[in-house]
Every structure is written in structure tokens, then in C-alpha cells.
Short mmCIF file of C-alpha atoms in Angstrom, two decimals:
data_model
loop_
_atom_site.label_atom_id
_atom_site.label_comp_id
_atom_site.label_asym_id
_atom_site.label_seq_id
_atom_site.Cartn_x
_atom_site.Cartn_y
_atom_site.Cartn_z
CA UNK A 128 74.71 78.40 120.38
CA UNK A 129 72.90 81.38 118.85
CA UNK A 130 69.99 83.33 120.28
CA UNK A 131 67.99 85.88 118.31
CA UNK A 132 66.45 88.68 120.33
CA UNK A 133 67.63 92.29 120.25
CA UNK A 134 67.49 93.05 123.98
CA UNK A 135 68.82 89.70 125.23
CA UNK A 136 70.56 90.56 128.50
CA UNK A 137 70.76 87.36 130.56
CA UNK A 138 70.37 83.66 129.90
CA UNK A 139 70.37 80.72 132.29
CA UNK A 140 70.86 77.05 131.48
CA UNK A 141 69.57 74.40 133.85
CA UNK A 142 70.65 70.83 133.27
CA UNK A 143 70.20 67.25 134.46
CA UNK A 144 71.41 63.88 133.15
CA UNK A 145 69.15 62.50 130.44
CA UNK A 146 66.55 61.08 130.73
CA UNK A 147 65.49 63.47 133.49
CA UNK A 148 62.13 64.22 135.06
CA UNK A 149 61.64 66.81 137.80
CA UNK A 150 65.19 66.71 139.15
CA UNK A 151 67.60 69.55 138.27
CA UNK A 152 71.29 68.88 138.84
CA UNK A 153 72.60 72.39 138.34
CA UNK A 154 72.30 75.76 136.66
CA UNK A 155 74.77 78.14 135.00
CA UNK A 156 74.67 81.67 133.64
CA UNK A 157 75.61 81.77 129.97
CA UNK A 158 78.08 84.20 128.44
CA UNK A 159 76.51 86.49 125.82
CA UNK A 160 78.21 88.22 122.90
CA UNK A 161 76.93 89.40 119.50
CA UNK A 162 73.76 87.34 119.67
CA UNK A 163 75.60 84.16 120.63
CA UNK A 164 75.67 82.45 124.00
CA UNK A 165 78.08 80.05 125.64
CA UNK A 166 76.90 77.66 128.38
CA UNK A 167 79.34 75.39 130.18
CA UNK A 168 77.51 72.19 131.20
CA UNK A 169 78.82 68.79 132.35
CA UNK A 170 79.95 66.14 129.90
CA UNK A 171 77.41 63.43 129.00
CA UNK A 172 73.86 63.13 127.76
CA UNK A 173 72.06 66.15 129.20
CA UNK A 174 68.57 67.61 129.25
CA UNK A 175 68.90 71.39 129.16
CA UNK A 176 66.45 74.21 129.82
CA UNK A 177 67.31 77.65 128.43
CA UNK A 178 65.63 80.55 130.16
CA UNK A 179 65.68 84.28 129.45
CA UNK A 180 63.83 86.43 132.03
CA UNK A 181 60.42 87.42 130.72
CA UNK A 182 60.54 84.97 127.79
CA UNK A 183 59.21 81.51 126.95
CA UNK A 184 61.70 78.80 127.93
CA UNK A 185 63.27 76.32 125.53
CA UNK A 186 63.90 72.66 126.38
CA UNK A 187 66.59 70.56 124.68
CA UNK A 188 66.50 66.83 125.35
CA UNK A 189 69.34 64.33 125.26
CA UNK A 190 72.13 66.67 124.15
CA UNK A 191 75.42 64.78 123.82
CA UNK A 192 78.02 66.98 125.51
CA UNK A 193 81.63 65.95 124.87
CA UNK A 194 84.70 67.29 126.66
CA UNK A 195 86.37 70.19 124.85
CA UNK A 196 83.82 70.30 122.04
CA UNK A 197 80.95 72.66 121.25
CA UNK A 198 77.38 71.62 120.53
CA UNK A 199 75.84 73.82 117.84
CA UNK A 200 72.06 73.89 118.11
CA UNK A 201 71.35 76.64 115.60
CA UNK A 202 69.19 79.70 116.10
CA UNK A 203 66.79 79.92 119.04
CA UNK A 204 64.17 82.66 119.16
CA UNK A 205 63.21 83.82 122.64
CA UNK A 206 59.69 85.23 122.52
CA UNK A 207 58.20 87.30 125.35
CA UNK A 208 55.67 85.37 127.42
CA UNK A 209 55.10 82.89 130.24
CA UNK A 210 55.58 79.13 130.32
CA UNK A 211 53.68 76.47 132.25
CA UNK A 212 55.49 73.13 132.41
CA UNK A 213 55.19 69.85 134.27
CA UNK A 214 55.03 66.07 134.07
CA UNK A 215 52.40 63.36 133.75
CA UNK A 216 53.06 59.96 135.32
CA UNK A 217 51.26 56.63 135.11
CA UNK A 218 49.90 54.98 138.22
CA UNK A 219 51.15 51.60 139.40
CA UNK A 220 50.72 48.95 136.71
CA UNK A 221 49.44 51.52 134.22
CA UNK A 222 51.03 52.89 131.03
CA UNK A 223 50.58 56.32 129.49
CA UNK A 224 48.72 56.38 126.20
CA UNK A 225 50.31 58.23 123.24
CA UNK A 226 47.17 60.35 123.11
CA UNK A 227 47.44 61.80 126.64
CA UNK A 228 46.65 65.51 126.77
CA UNK A 229 46.93 68.19 129.43
CA UNK A 230 44.24 70.86 129.50
CA UNK A 231 44.22 74.25 131.20
CA UNK A 232 41.27 76.57 131.72
CA UNK A 233 40.73 79.67 133.86
CA UNK A 234 39.92 78.73 137.44
CA UNK A 235 36.94 81.08 137.44
CA UNK A 236 34.23 80.91 134.79
CA UNK A 237 32.03 83.43 132.94
CA UNK A 238 29.20 82.95 135.45
CA UNK A 239 31.42 83.92 138.39
CA UNK A 240 33.01 86.78 136.47
CA UNK A 241 30.27 88.30 134.29
CA UNK A 242 32.35 91.35 133.43
CA UNK A 243 34.60 89.25 131.18
CA UNK A 244 33.19 88.31 127.77
CA UNK A 245 32.78 84.55 127.14
CA UNK A 246 35.22 84.79 124.21
CA UNK A 247 37.92 85.82 126.68
CA UNK A 248 37.48 82.60 128.70
CA UNK A 249 37.43 80.46 125.57
CA UNK A 250 40.65 82.04 124.37
CA UNK A 251 42.39 81.22 127.67
CA UNK A 252 41.61 77.52 127.39
CA UNK A 253 44.41 75.45 125.90
CA UNK A 254 45.58 71.87 125.36
CA UNK A 255 49.14 70.54 125.24
CA UNK A 256 50.49 67.24 124.00
CA UNK A 257 52.56 65.08 126.34
CA UNK A 258 55.94 63.68 125.26
CA UNK A 259 56.91 60.03 125.59
CA UNK A 260 58.49 60.88 128.92
CA UNK A 261 55.34 62.61 130.14
CA UNK A 262 56.54 66.23 129.82
CA UNK A 263 54.19 69.04 128.81
CA UNK A 264 54.85 72.70 128.01
CA UNK A 265 52.29 75.48 127.58
CA UNK A 266 53.83 78.49 125.86
CA UNK A 267 52.70 82.10 125.90
CA UNK A 268 50.26 81.62 128.80
CA UNK A 269 48.36 84.77 129.77
CA UNK A 270 48.66 85.85 133.43
CA UNK A 271 45.97 84.37 135.65
CA UNK A 272 44.91 81.39 137.75
CA UNK A 273 44.28 78.13 135.91
CA UNK A 274 42.83 74.71 136.57
CA UNK A 275 45.10 72.01 135.14
CA UNK A 276 44.13 68.41 134.35
CA UNK A 277 45.54 65.49 132.36
CA UNK A 278 43.20 63.34 130.26
CA UNK A 279 43.43 59.94 128.59
CA UNK A 280 41.08 58.21 126.13
CA UNK A 281 40.30 55.05 128.10
CA UNK A 282 40.61 56.03 131.72
CA UNK A 283 39.85 58.67 134.33
CA UNK A 284 41.44 62.13 134.25
CA UNK A 285 44.07 63.15 136.76
CA UNK A 286 43.20 65.02 139.91
CA UNK A 287 42.95 68.73 139.07
CA UNK A 288 45.67 71.17 140.08
CA UNK A 289 45.36 74.94 140.38
CA UNK A 290 48.32 77.13 139.40
CA UNK A 291 48.89 80.89 139.15
CA UNK A 292 50.89 82.32 136.25
CA UNK A 293 52.55 85.75 136.31
CA UNK A 294 53.53 87.81 133.30
CA UNK A 295 56.75 86.50 131.74
CA UNK A 296 57.26 83.78 134.37
CA UNK A 297 57.85 80.06 134.14
CA UNK A 298 55.71 77.90 136.43
CA UNK A 299 56.71 74.30 137.09
CA UNK A 300 53.83 72.23 138.47
CA UNK A 301 55.22 70.91 141.75
CA UNK A 302 53.89 67.36 141.53
CA UNK A 303 53.30 65.12 138.52
CA UNK A 304 49.74 64.68 137.29
CA UNK A 305 48.91 61.00 137.87
CA UNK A 306 46.87 59.00 135.36
CA UNK A 307 45.54 55.63 136.45
CA UNK A 308 42.81 53.11 135.66
CA UNK A 309 39.21 53.45 136.81
CA UNK A 310 38.64 52.44 140.42
CA UNK A 311 35.60 51.11 142.30
CA UNK A 312 34.58 50.82 145.94
CA UNK A 313 32.30 48.29 147.68
CA UNK A 314 30.64 49.40 150.90
CA UNK A 315 28.78 47.42 153.57
CA UNK A 316 26.55 49.51 155.83
CA UNK A 317 25.57 48.16 159.26
CA UNK A 318 22.72 48.13 160.11
CA UNK A 319 21.58 47.25 156.60
CA UNK A 320 18.63 49.68 156.66
CA UNK A 321 17.48 52.75 158.52
CA UNK A 322 15.17 52.54 161.53
CA UNK A 323 12.26 53.22 159.12
CA UNK A 324 13.28 50.22 156.99
CA UNK A 325 14.53 52.46 154.18
CA UNK A 326 17.73 51.82 152.17
CA UNK A 327 20.80 53.96 152.85
CA UNK A 328 21.93 56.59 150.38
CA UNK A 329 25.66 56.86 149.79
CA UNK A 330 27.51 59.86 148.42
CA UNK A 331 31.20 60.26 147.60
CA UNK A 332 32.41 63.86 147.82
CA UNK A 333 35.57 65.61 146.79
CA UNK A 334 36.98 69.07 147.44
CA UNK A 335 36.89 71.23 144.31
CA UNK A 336 40.50 72.40 144.14
CA UNK A 337 40.85 76.15 144.18
CA UNK A 338 37.29 76.90 145.32
CA UNK A 339 37.44 74.94 148.63
CA UNK A 340 33.92 73.63 148.17
CA UNK A 341 32.66 70.05 148.09
CA UNK A 342 31.30 68.47 144.95
CA UNK A 343 29.64 65.08 144.58
CA UNK A 344 31.56 62.68 142.34
CA UNK A 345 29.37 59.58 142.82
CA UNK A 346 26.17 58.51 144.56
CA UNK A 347 24.16 55.32 144.86
CA UNK A 348 21.53 53.55 147.02
CA UNK A 349 22.42 50.48 149.06
CA UNK A 350 20.50 47.25 148.52
CA UNK A 351 18.33 45.65 151.22
CA UNK A 352 21.41 43.98 152.69
CA UNK A 353 23.19 47.33 153.10
CA UNK A 354 25.64 46.65 150.27
CA UNK A 355 26.58 49.30 147.70
CA UNK A 356 29.11 49.73 144.92
CA UNK A 357 30.54 52.98 143.57
CA UNK A 358 32.19 52.67 140.14
CA UNK A 359 34.23 54.64 137.58
CA UNK A 360 36.12 56.61 140.19
CA UNK A 361 39.35 58.53 139.84
CA UNK A 362 41.81 57.27 142.49
CA UNK A 363 42.30 59.74 145.33
CA UNK A 364 41.07 60.90 148.74
CA UNK A 365 37.35 61.50 149.23
CA UNK A 366 34.67 61.82 151.91
CA UNK A 367 32.00 59.11 152.08
CA UNK A 368 28.63 60.15 153.46
CA UNK A 369 25.75 57.85 154.40
CA UNK A 370 22.30 59.39 154.77
CA UNK A 371 18.71 58.33 155.29
CA UNK A 372 15.77 58.76 152.96
CA UNK A 373 15.10 62.29 154.22
CA UNK A 374 18.68 63.38 153.57
CA UNK A 375 19.87 63.29 157.18
CA UNK A 376 23.58 62.37 157.34
CA UNK A 377 24.21 59.51 159.78
CA UNK A 378 27.86 58.84 158.96
CA UNK A 379 30.73 60.70 157.29
CA UNK A 380 34.31 59.48 156.99
CA UNK A 381 37.41 59.96 154.82
CA UNK A 382 37.96 57.30 152.15
CA UNK A 383 41.06 56.61 150.08
CA UNK A 384 40.35 55.01 146.69
#
């Protein structure tokens, strides 16, 4: 295998049987000489990640490794920069759409950091396609803290994840981003109305990842029988609050959707 970069000093190959996901079976240091590298990996169909410190990683899927034979993959250019990689998975009974995307944006925003020009924040936003297996790879990511989310055309987005990227590093998102179908919740409040005969107000709240503050994701008003329905929800863990007409909270409890 050939690598093209003048100051190439070290190269690591990580491998796992194909098709792989987050599991890594092993890693080896590759021998380097005259711009070529040699990596000894197990025989079989392998998924291989090639990593040079400080450079964007390269992923090779389904390489057929045969005993005693070389696999020539041509020239690979290792460019300086950071990588952000991870996986998207479908929820139970759900299938990933071919048009799934993963989006990253700075965790802060221009309002919370007025010293940075808006063009800077726009430039740091990026979108990556997802492979058939659900893998995504952002290349050349600027150092910083990012909010990461997977989207699909006909369903809710994934729960957001916050990651920090250092100069020249590779960051693997620890857990897959889960895409599922829309969810709904039916609630029965007892007693059906407040002591003033007013309907209950229901609010579903979530923790904004990275900022540790609550945000409202859904709200509704119960009917005269104390029944309420919250729709178009992203599956996950929330806090359900019930309050009276003046905003006083009479009940708060965790709720798994």
C-alpha cells in the first residue's frame, strides 16, 4: 500500500471482520519505507482504518485479505486535520432511509459568543451522508465543541450528542445515534380538574445536552376528563410536569417514551 505525505512518520491500522460496526478486533503498527507502508492484518474480509497522527483517517471496507498475498489499494493521501466518526442505528422495527444525514454545529451560538462573527459559526456547520451500514465520517473538523444529530425525512431526529474535537484528533462518538418513528403519549390526570375547576396544563421537558438546562419539547391542555395526548415525540427520557392555570406545578415525574 502506498501513502503520499512527505513527513509520514507513523501509521496505525485498526481492523475488524467485515461487516463491522463499533467493535475493533485489533490494531497494528505499519512498516514504512520510501512512501510505502506494510500492514499485517488477519486473513478474511476485513474493515480497516488507517490512521496517521495529526491527519484525517481513511476507512477501507470489506478488504479481502488472503494468506501470503498483498492487497494493493493504490495511493492514499493523508491530509492534516481532525476526523469525527460514528454510527447511526435504526430503532426496533424501523429501517434507515437512504437519505439519512448527520449534522454538526458549534455547541455555542453567535448570541452566546458575540465576539465571533456569524460567518464563523456558519462555516463550522456541516452535514455528512450515512453509508448503508450507518457509518458517518466528518473530515477536516475544526477544533471545538459540537452538537451532533442525525436526521431523516419522515421521522424524528436522533437525540443530540455533544462532542469535543481537538486539533488533528479522531473522535469516535461513543454510542450510535438512534433514529426511530414518531412516538406519542396518553396521560390521565386524577383528579380530572384543579380545585378551581380549571383544566390541567401538561408540559414535557428535556435536558438540552451540553448546556444542562431544560427545554420544553411538547405541551398541551387536558380535557374536562383529565385526559391529554402528546404527539410527534422523539423517543427518549423526559420530565412530565402538570400545572394549574396560574402556572403552579402540582406534579413532576420522569417519563420514558
